[in-house]
Short mmCIF file of C-alpha atoms and ligand atoms in Angstrom, two decimals:
data_model
loop_
_atom_site.label_atom_id
_atom_site.label_comp_id
_atom_site.label_asym_id
_atom_site.label_seq_id
_atom_site.Cartn_x
_atom_site.Cartn_y
_atom_site.Cartn_z
CA MET F 1 12.99 8.81 -20.95
CA LYS F 2 11.24 10.92 -18.28
CA ALA F 3 11.56 9.97 -14.54
CA LEU F 4 10.42 11.59 -11.41
CA LYS F 5 13.44 11.94 -9.32
CA PHE F 6 13.80 12.42 -5.43
CA ASN F 7 16.61 15.08 -5.02
CA GLN F 8 15.92 15.85 -1.32
CA ILE F 9 13.05 16.65 0.97
CA TRP F 10 10.42 18.72 -0.85
CA ASP F 11 12.63 18.68 -3.83
CA VAL F 12 11.34 16.27 -6.65
CA GLU F 13 11.20 16.96 -10.30
CA ILE F 14 10.66 15.06 -13.68
CA GLN F 15 14.02 14.71 -15.28
CA GLU F 16 15.33 13.27 -18.65
CA VAL F 17 17.30 10.15 -18.03
CA GLU F 18 18.90 7.48 -20.18
CA PRO F 19 16.62 4.83 -21.46
CA LEU F 20 16.90 1.42 -19.86
CA HIS F 21 18.37 -1.74 -21.29
CA CYS F 22 18.50 -5.37 -20.24
CA ILE F 23 21.89 -6.21 -18.62
CA GLU F 24 21.52 -9.57 -16.73
CA PRO F 25 19.91 -12.61 -18.51
CA ASP F 26 16.74 -12.36 -16.28
CA ASP F 27 16.22 -8.60 -16.78
CA VAL F 28 12.99 -7.37 -18.24
CA VAL F 29 12.45 -3.64 -19.32
CA VAL F 30 8.72 -2.83 -18.84
CA ASP F 31 7.12 0.35 -20.51
CA ILE F 32 5.07 1.81 -17.48
CA ALA F 33 1.30 2.24 -17.91
CA VAL F 34 0.24 3.65 -14.53
CA CYS F 35 1.96 3.92 -11.17
CA GLY F 36 0.14 4.61 -7.75
CA ILE F 37 0.92 7.12 -5.31
CA CYS F 38 1.65 5.65 -1.85
CA GLY F 39 1.89 7.07 1.64
CA THR F 40 5.58 5.92 1.34
CA ASP F 41 6.10 8.44 -1.50
CA VAL F 42 4.48 11.29 0.37
CA GLY F 43 6.56 10.34 3.53
CA ILE F 44 9.71 10.41 1.41
CA ILE F 45 8.86 13.91 -0.09
CA THR F 46 7.78 15.35 3.15
CA GLY F 47 10.74 13.95 5.07
CA SER F 48 8.47 12.07 7.53
CA TYR F 49 9.82 8.68 6.28
CA PRO F 50 13.51 9.56 5.74
CA VAL F 51 14.60 6.39 3.96
CA ALA F 52 15.00 7.30 0.29
CA VAL F 53 18.33 7.72 -1.48
CA PRO F 54 18.65 11.06 -3.13
CA GLY F 55 18.58 10.67 -6.91
CA THR F 56 16.11 7.78 -6.90
CA THR F 57 13.14 7.43 -9.14
CA LEU F 58 10.12 7.17 -7.00
CA GLY F 59 6.95 4.90 -7.57
CA HIS F 60 6.41 1.20 -6.71
CA GLU F 61 2.64 0.32 -7.44
CA THR F 62 2.89 -0.24 -11.10
CA THR F 63 1.74 -2.02 -14.14
CA GLY F 64 3.02 -1.87 -17.86
CA VAL F 65 3.89 -3.82 -20.94
CA VAL F 66 7.05 -5.88 -21.54
CA ALA F 67 9.48 -3.71 -23.93
CA GLN F 68 12.64 -5.79 -23.89
CA VAL F 69 13.54 -9.32 -22.42
CA GLY F 70 17.01 -10.49 -21.36
CA SER F 71 18.65 -13.54 -22.95
CA GLY F 72 17.49 -16.01 -20.39
CA VAL F 73 13.84 -14.81 -20.09
CA THR F 74 11.51 -17.65 -20.90
CA ARG F 75 8.08 -16.72 -19.34
CA PHE F 76 7.52 -13.35 -20.96
CA GLN F 77 7.44 -11.78 -24.44
CA ILE F 78 7.60 -8.25 -25.75
CA GLY F 79 4.03 -7.02 -25.57
CA ASP F 80 2.89 -8.90 -22.42
CA ARG F 81 0.84 -6.80 -20.06
CA VAL F 82 2.34 -7.24 -16.51
CA VAL F 83 2.12 -6.08 -12.88
CA ILE F 84 5.65 -5.65 -11.07
CA ASN F 85 6.41 -6.96 -7.64
CA PRO F 86 8.71 -4.00 -6.47
CA THR F 87 9.98 -5.80 -3.38
CA TYR F 88 13.36 -7.64 -3.92
CA SER F 89 14.54 -10.48 -1.59
CA CYS F 90 17.91 -12.41 -2.17
CA GLY F 91 16.89 -15.72 -0.62
CA HIS F 92 20.30 -16.03 1.12
CA CYS F 93 20.71 -13.44 3.81
CA ARG F 94 19.91 -14.11 7.43
CA MET F 95 16.52 -12.41 7.13
CA CYS F 96 15.57 -14.48 4.10
CA GLN F 97 16.80 -17.61 5.75
CA THR F 98 14.69 -17.15 8.71
CA GLY F 99 11.59 -16.60 6.66
CA ASN F 100 11.43 -12.64 6.93
CA LEU F 101 11.93 -12.05 3.08
CA ASN F 102 10.14 -8.70 3.49
CA HIS F 103 13.11 -7.68 5.58
CA CYS F 104 15.82 -8.98 3.15
CA GLU F 105 19.22 -7.43 4.17
CA MET F 106 20.17 -7.22 0.44
CA LYS F 107 17.19 -5.02 -0.64
CA LEU F 108 19.04 -1.93 0.69
CA GLY F 109 16.45 -1.34 3.44
CA THR F 110 13.59 -0.85 1.28
CA GLU F 111 12.40 -1.45 -2.24
CA ALA F 112 12.10 -0.15 -5.68
CA GLY F 113 11.14 3.66 -5.74
CA VAL F 114 12.86 4.26 -2.43
CA SER F 115 16.47 3.10 -2.37
CA TYR F 116 16.73 2.14 -6.15
CA ASP F 117 14.92 3.50 -9.12
CA GLY F 118 11.08 2.97 -9.26
CA ALA F 119 8.37 3.44 -11.74
CA PHE F 120 7.15 7.08 -11.69
CA ALA F 121 9.13 6.82 -15.12
CA GLU F 122 8.44 5.86 -18.72
CA GLN F 123 10.42 2.47 -18.07
CA TYR F 124 11.37 0.18 -15.18
CA LEU F 125 14.00 -2.32 -15.12
CA ALA F 126 12.44 -5.52 -13.57
CA LYS F 127 13.50 -9.21 -13.07
CA GLU F 128 11.66 -12.02 -14.69
CA GLY F 129 10.76 -13.44 -11.24
CA TYR F 130 9.11 -10.26 -10.10
CA LEU F 131 6.65 -9.92 -12.95
CA ILE F 132 3.04 -11.54 -13.25
CA LYS F 133 1.28 -11.62 -16.45
CA LEU F 134 -2.23 -9.86 -16.50
CA ALA F 135 -5.31 -11.46 -17.54
CA ASP F 136 -7.07 -9.80 -20.41
CA HIS F 137 -9.99 -8.55 -18.43
CA VAL F 138 -7.78 -6.91 -15.83
CA SER F 139 -7.07 -3.18 -16.26
CA MET F 140 -3.62 -1.67 -15.69
CA GLU F 141 -5.27 0.64 -13.03
CA ALA F 142 -6.86 -2.24 -11.01
CA ALA F 143 -3.81 -4.27 -11.10
CA SER F 144 -1.54 -1.44 -9.72
CA LEU F 145 -3.29 -2.00 -6.46
CA THR F 146 -1.63 -5.43 -6.34
CA GLU F 147 1.30 -4.09 -4.26
CA PRO F 148 -0.70 -2.47 -1.63
CA LEU F 149 -2.99 -5.35 -1.46
CA SER F 150 -0.21 -7.67 -0.99
CA CYS F 151 1.09 -5.67 1.84
CA THR F 152 -2.58 -5.90 3.39
CA LEU F 153 -2.64 -9.61 3.04
CA THR F 154 0.83 -9.91 4.86
CA GLY F 155 -0.80 -8.03 7.72
CA VAL F 156 -4.06 -10.04 7.74
CA ASP F 157 -2.06 -13.31 7.75
CA LYS F 158 -0.21 -12.01 10.80
CA LEU F 159 -3.62 -11.44 12.64
CA GLY F 160 -4.14 -15.22 12.61
CA ILE F 161 -7.88 -14.88 12.24
CA THR F 162 -9.79 -17.99 13.43
CA HIS F 163 -13.23 -16.72 14.14
CA THR F 164 -15.51 -14.49 11.97
CA ASN F 165 -17.92 -13.32 14.69
CA ILE F 166 -15.19 -11.18 16.29
CA ARG F 167 -15.51 -7.28 16.99
CA ALA F 168 -13.27 -5.67 14.51
CA ALA F 169 -12.32 -2.09 13.50
CA VAL F 170 -10.17 -0.46 10.78
CA ALA F 171 -8.87 3.01 11.46
CA GLY F 172 -8.40 5.36 8.59
CA SER F 173 -10.07 4.93 5.05
CA GLY F 174 -7.24 5.82 2.85
CA PRO F 175 -6.19 3.16 0.31
CA MET F 176 -4.50 0.88 3.07
CA GLY F 177 -7.62 1.13 5.32
CA MET F 178 -9.94 0.30 2.43
CA LEU F 179 -7.90 -2.67 1.47
CA TYR F 180 -7.79 -4.02 4.94
CA LEU F 181 -11.61 -3.50 5.26
CA TRP F 182 -12.19 -5.45 2.02
CA ALA F 183 -9.56 -8.13 2.90
CA LEU F 184 -11.07 -8.71 6.30
CA HIS F 185 -14.42 -8.82 4.75
CA GLU F 186 -13.15 -11.64 2.35
CA ARG F 187 -12.21 -13.52 5.51
CA GLY F 188 -15.73 -13.22 6.84
CA VAL F 189 -14.90 -10.47 9.21
CA ASN F 190 -17.19 -7.37 8.97
CA ALA F 191 -15.04 -4.62 10.67
CA PHE F 192 -16.43 -1.13 11.18
CA MET F 193 -14.40 1.83 10.07
CA ILE F 194 -13.20 4.95 11.72
CA GLU F 195 -12.31 8.07 9.61
CA LYS F 196 -12.47 11.75 10.66
CA ASN F 197 -11.76 13.39 7.36
CA PRO F 198 -15.12 14.42 5.54
CA ASN F 199 -13.55 13.78 2.08
CA ARG F 200 -12.20 10.38 2.98
CA VAL F 201 -15.54 9.53 4.46
CA GLN F 202 -17.48 10.66 1.35
CA PHE F 203 -15.43 8.26 -0.72
CA ALA F 204 -15.30 5.47 1.59
CA SER F 205 -19.06 5.67 2.26
CA GLN F 206 -19.67 4.69 -1.27
CA ASN F 207 -17.15 1.94 -1.59
CA LEU F 208 -17.45 -0.13 1.46
CA PRO F 209 -18.45 -3.80 1.66
CA ALA F 210 -22.34 -3.64 2.16
CA GLU F 211 -22.18 -4.89 5.71
CA CYS F 212 -19.54 -2.56 7.04
CA ARG F 213 -20.25 0.67 8.84
CA LEU F 214 -18.43 3.89 8.89
CA TYR F 215 -18.01 6.29 11.89
CA THR F 216 -16.08 9.56 12.50
CA ASP F 217 -15.41 8.83 16.20
CA PHE F 218 -14.23 5.74 17.92
CA ALA F 219 -16.22 6.23 21.10
CA GLU F 220 -19.31 6.82 19.13
CA ALA F 221 -18.78 3.67 17.08
CA LEU F 222 -18.33 1.53 20.23
CA VAL F 223 -21.79 2.96 21.64
CA LYS F 224 -23.55 2.40 18.39
CA GLU F 225 -22.12 -1.03 17.68
CA TYR F 226 -22.02 -2.30 21.22
CA GLY F 227 -24.06 -0.08 23.36
CA ASP F 228 -21.27 1.14 25.48
CA GLN F 229 -18.09 3.43 24.78
CA ALA F 230 -16.29 1.13 27.30
CA ALA F 231 -16.95 -1.86 25.09
CA LEU F 232 -13.93 -4.02 24.14
CA ILE F 233 -13.07 -5.09 20.76
CA ASP F 234 -11.03 -8.18 19.55
CA LEU F 235 -9.19 -6.67 16.57
CA CYS F 236 -8.16 -3.37 15.26
CA VAL F 237 -5.98 -2.32 12.16
CA ASP F 238 -4.58 1.04 12.70
CA THR F 239 -3.51 2.67 9.48
CA THR F 240 -3.12 6.08 11.06
CA GLY F 241 -0.67 5.47 13.68
CA GLN F 242 -2.52 7.81 15.97
CA LEU F 243 -4.82 5.36 17.98
CA THR F 244 -2.31 2.97 19.55
CA GLU F 245 -3.01 3.86 23.21
CA TYR F 246 -6.82 4.31 22.70
CA VAL F 247 -7.22 0.95 20.92
CA PHE F 248 -4.82 -0.81 23.36
CA ASP F 249 -7.16 0.38 26.34
CA HIS F 250 -10.15 -0.91 24.35
CA LEU F 251 -8.83 -4.58 23.55
CA ALA F 252 -10.68 -7.56 24.89
CA PRO F 253 -8.64 -10.37 26.28
CA GLY F 254 -6.92 -12.08 23.38
CA GLY F 255 -7.22 -8.88 21.35
CA LYS F 256 -5.05 -7.82 18.59
CA LEU F 257 -3.81 -4.40 17.44
CA LEU F 258 -2.03 -4.28 14.02
CA ASN F 259 -0.20 -1.06 13.25
CA VAL F 260 0.65 -0.57 9.60
CA ALA F 261 1.22 3.30 9.77
CA LEU F 262 4.88 4.40 9.10
CA LYS F 263 4.58 7.30 11.71
CA ASP F 264 7.49 8.62 13.77
CA LYS F 265 5.49 8.34 17.01
CA HIS F 266 5.83 6.88 20.40
CA ALA F 267 3.18 5.25 22.63
CA SER F 268 3.12 4.17 26.15
CA LEU F 269 1.59 0.60 26.73
CA ASP F 270 0.80 -1.17 29.97
CA ILE F 271 3.03 -4.26 30.08
CA LEU F 272 0.82 -5.90 32.77
CA LYS F 273 -2.14 -5.79 30.43
CA ILE F 274 -0.12 -7.41 27.65
CA ALA F 275 0.43 -10.39 29.82
CA ASP F 276 -2.54 -10.54 31.90
CA LYS F 277 -5.15 -10.07 28.90
CA SER F 278 -3.03 -12.19 26.27
CA LEU F 279 -2.77 -8.98 24.06
CA SER F 280 -0.85 -8.85 20.67
CA VAL F 281 0.58 -5.60 19.45
CA ILE F 282 1.63 -6.46 15.92
CA GLY F 283 3.42 -4.64 13.03
CA SER F 284 3.52 -5.49 9.37
CA ILE F 285 5.18 -4.23 6.17
CA ASP F 286 5.60 -5.35 2.59
CA SER F 287 5.02 -8.69 0.97
CA LEU F 288 5.47 -12.14 2.36
CA ASN F 289 4.60 -15.83 1.63
CA ASN F 290 3.42 -15.26 -1.90
CA SER F 291 1.14 -12.47 -0.90
CA PHE F 292 1.69 -10.57 -4.09
CA GLU F 293 0.53 -13.62 -6.18
CA ARG F 294 -2.53 -14.01 -3.95
CA ALA F 295 -3.29 -10.35 -4.23
CA TYR F 296 -3.17 -10.30 -7.92
CA ALA F 297 -5.50 -13.35 -7.93
CA MET F 298 -8.02 -11.51 -5.65
CA ILE F 299 -8.02 -8.53 -7.94
CA ARG F 300 -8.27 -10.87 -11.01
CA ASP F 301 -11.14 -12.72 -9.70
CA ARG F 302 -12.78 -9.38 -8.50
CA VAL F 303 -12.74 -10.58 -4.82
CA ILE F 304 -11.40 -7.00 -4.06
CA PRO F 305 -13.05 -4.36 -6.17
CA ALA F 306 -9.73 -2.58 -7.01
CA ASP F 307 -11.02 -0.51 -9.99
CA ARG F 308 -13.49 1.25 -7.51
CA LEU F 309 -10.65 1.93 -5.15
CA VAL F 310 -8.88 4.27 -7.74
CA SER F 311 -10.25 7.73 -7.22
CA GLN F 312 -8.32 9.83 -9.66
CA VAL F 313 -5.73 9.10 -12.45
CA PHE F 314 -3.43 12.18 -13.56
CA ASP F 315 -1.08 12.43 -16.44
CA PHE F 316 2.61 12.22 -15.44
CA GLU F 317 3.23 15.95 -16.05
CA ASP F 318 0.49 16.82 -13.63
CA TYR F 319 2.24 14.91 -10.80
CA GLN F 320 2.18 17.95 -8.49
CA GLN F 321 -1.52 18.05 -8.92
CA ALA F 322 -1.74 14.45 -8.14
CA PHE F 323 0.30 14.78 -5.01
CA LEU F 324 -1.78 17.86 -3.99
CA THR F 325 -4.82 15.57 -4.28
CA VAL F 326 -3.43 13.31 -1.54
CA GLY F 327 -2.47 16.34 0.58
CA CYS F 328 1.04 16.78 -0.31
CA ASP F 329 1.78 20.44 -1.73
CA ILE F 330 5.14 20.18 -3.39
CA ALA F 331 5.16 23.68 -4.76
CA ALA F 332 4.38 25.21 -1.25
CA LYS F 333 6.47 22.50 0.54
CA THR F 334 3.73 21.79 3.05
CA GLN F 335 1.12 19.13 3.78
CA ILE F 336 -2.42 20.28 3.45
CA PRO F 337 -5.83 18.75 4.51
CA LEU F 338 -7.42 16.72 1.80
CA SER F 339 -9.82 18.95 -0.26
CA THR F 340 -11.51 16.36 -2.52
CA PRO F 341 -12.87 12.87 -1.94
CA ASN F 342 -10.25 10.42 -2.74
CA CYS F 343 -8.65 7.03 -2.08
CA LYS F 344 -5.99 5.52 -4.53
CA VAL F 345 -4.51 8.19 -6.90
CA LEU F 346 -2.43 7.04 -10.01
CA LEU F 347 -0.15 8.71 -12.36
CA ARG F 348 -0.61 7.80 -15.95
CA LEU F 349 2.88 7.31 -17.51
CA SER F 350 1.74 6.36 -21.03
CA ASP F 351 -1.57 5.43 -22.87
CA LEU F 352 -0.71 1.68 -22.80
CA LYS F 353 -3.92 -0.30 -21.86
ZN1 LIG Q 401 3.12 1.38 -1.41
ZN1 LIG Q 402 17.84 -11.59 1.66
#
């Protein structure tokens, strides 16, 4: 079968590898339908997120059809359409035992598609407990957003939202920003969005919840929303990693800043303000507390318009074109500005529907 292998920074290629087989009783081999491109994949290829093991098959936001089941598998049959939870946890290590399953010490630091083989491949070797069967009406494309939405719900959980009439913002209208905006909306919070890139703006402006506003500049947003660029806000989700200090200085007492950007960047924060204004600076990654199951249910029940957030689908062989769409020019080994309106970009591994 074919798989997209990470060799080293800026060196990825489709290779022919051995087909997969069930080994353990709870193994399930899935024929992949689609797999989404994530900022993690771009970070691995460009070297800005130096966590991947060389030789690993990338890709972790994925759906497909069960092709083989291990001897102990009872809940799935060959032909079942499934979404794959790529984030392993052992249940026994100190992190799992203290409720931090998303930081399991046995998942080799990261997850499928980073430190062990992922799903930019014709097949993926899954465990029965990490699959959800898709309802007939849920498309492979929409369900592939289950993983990023699951990460989003983990972050929203950490915000501990108790009031809906708060001043809230989401920075960055890539897939994570859009999912955060929709997930907050589902909690009754209408955040405004900040996005500078005109292509991101163009896509986002057509796919926001009706009540949400979009601005290219934070200070302008504060003036338009609250009449004053010194106005303070209660909550901000920063998916860009660029706004920590600016947002921190604009948090109201009790305010919360959630950073979900995997950026190698330092910020300077005033400790006095953290205590004196009861501020929270929070981080979040991966899935926790059944967020994966909850994310799937929200996509299934169309609470989140996942189909609409898929902007492009490319054939597997055209992976370089797909990565180019999100600003990752593999051939030229450089990152470039986005040149087309886009949000979540998928690779199609087969014509399975
Ligand atoms: Zn991801
Ligand atoms: Zn563990």
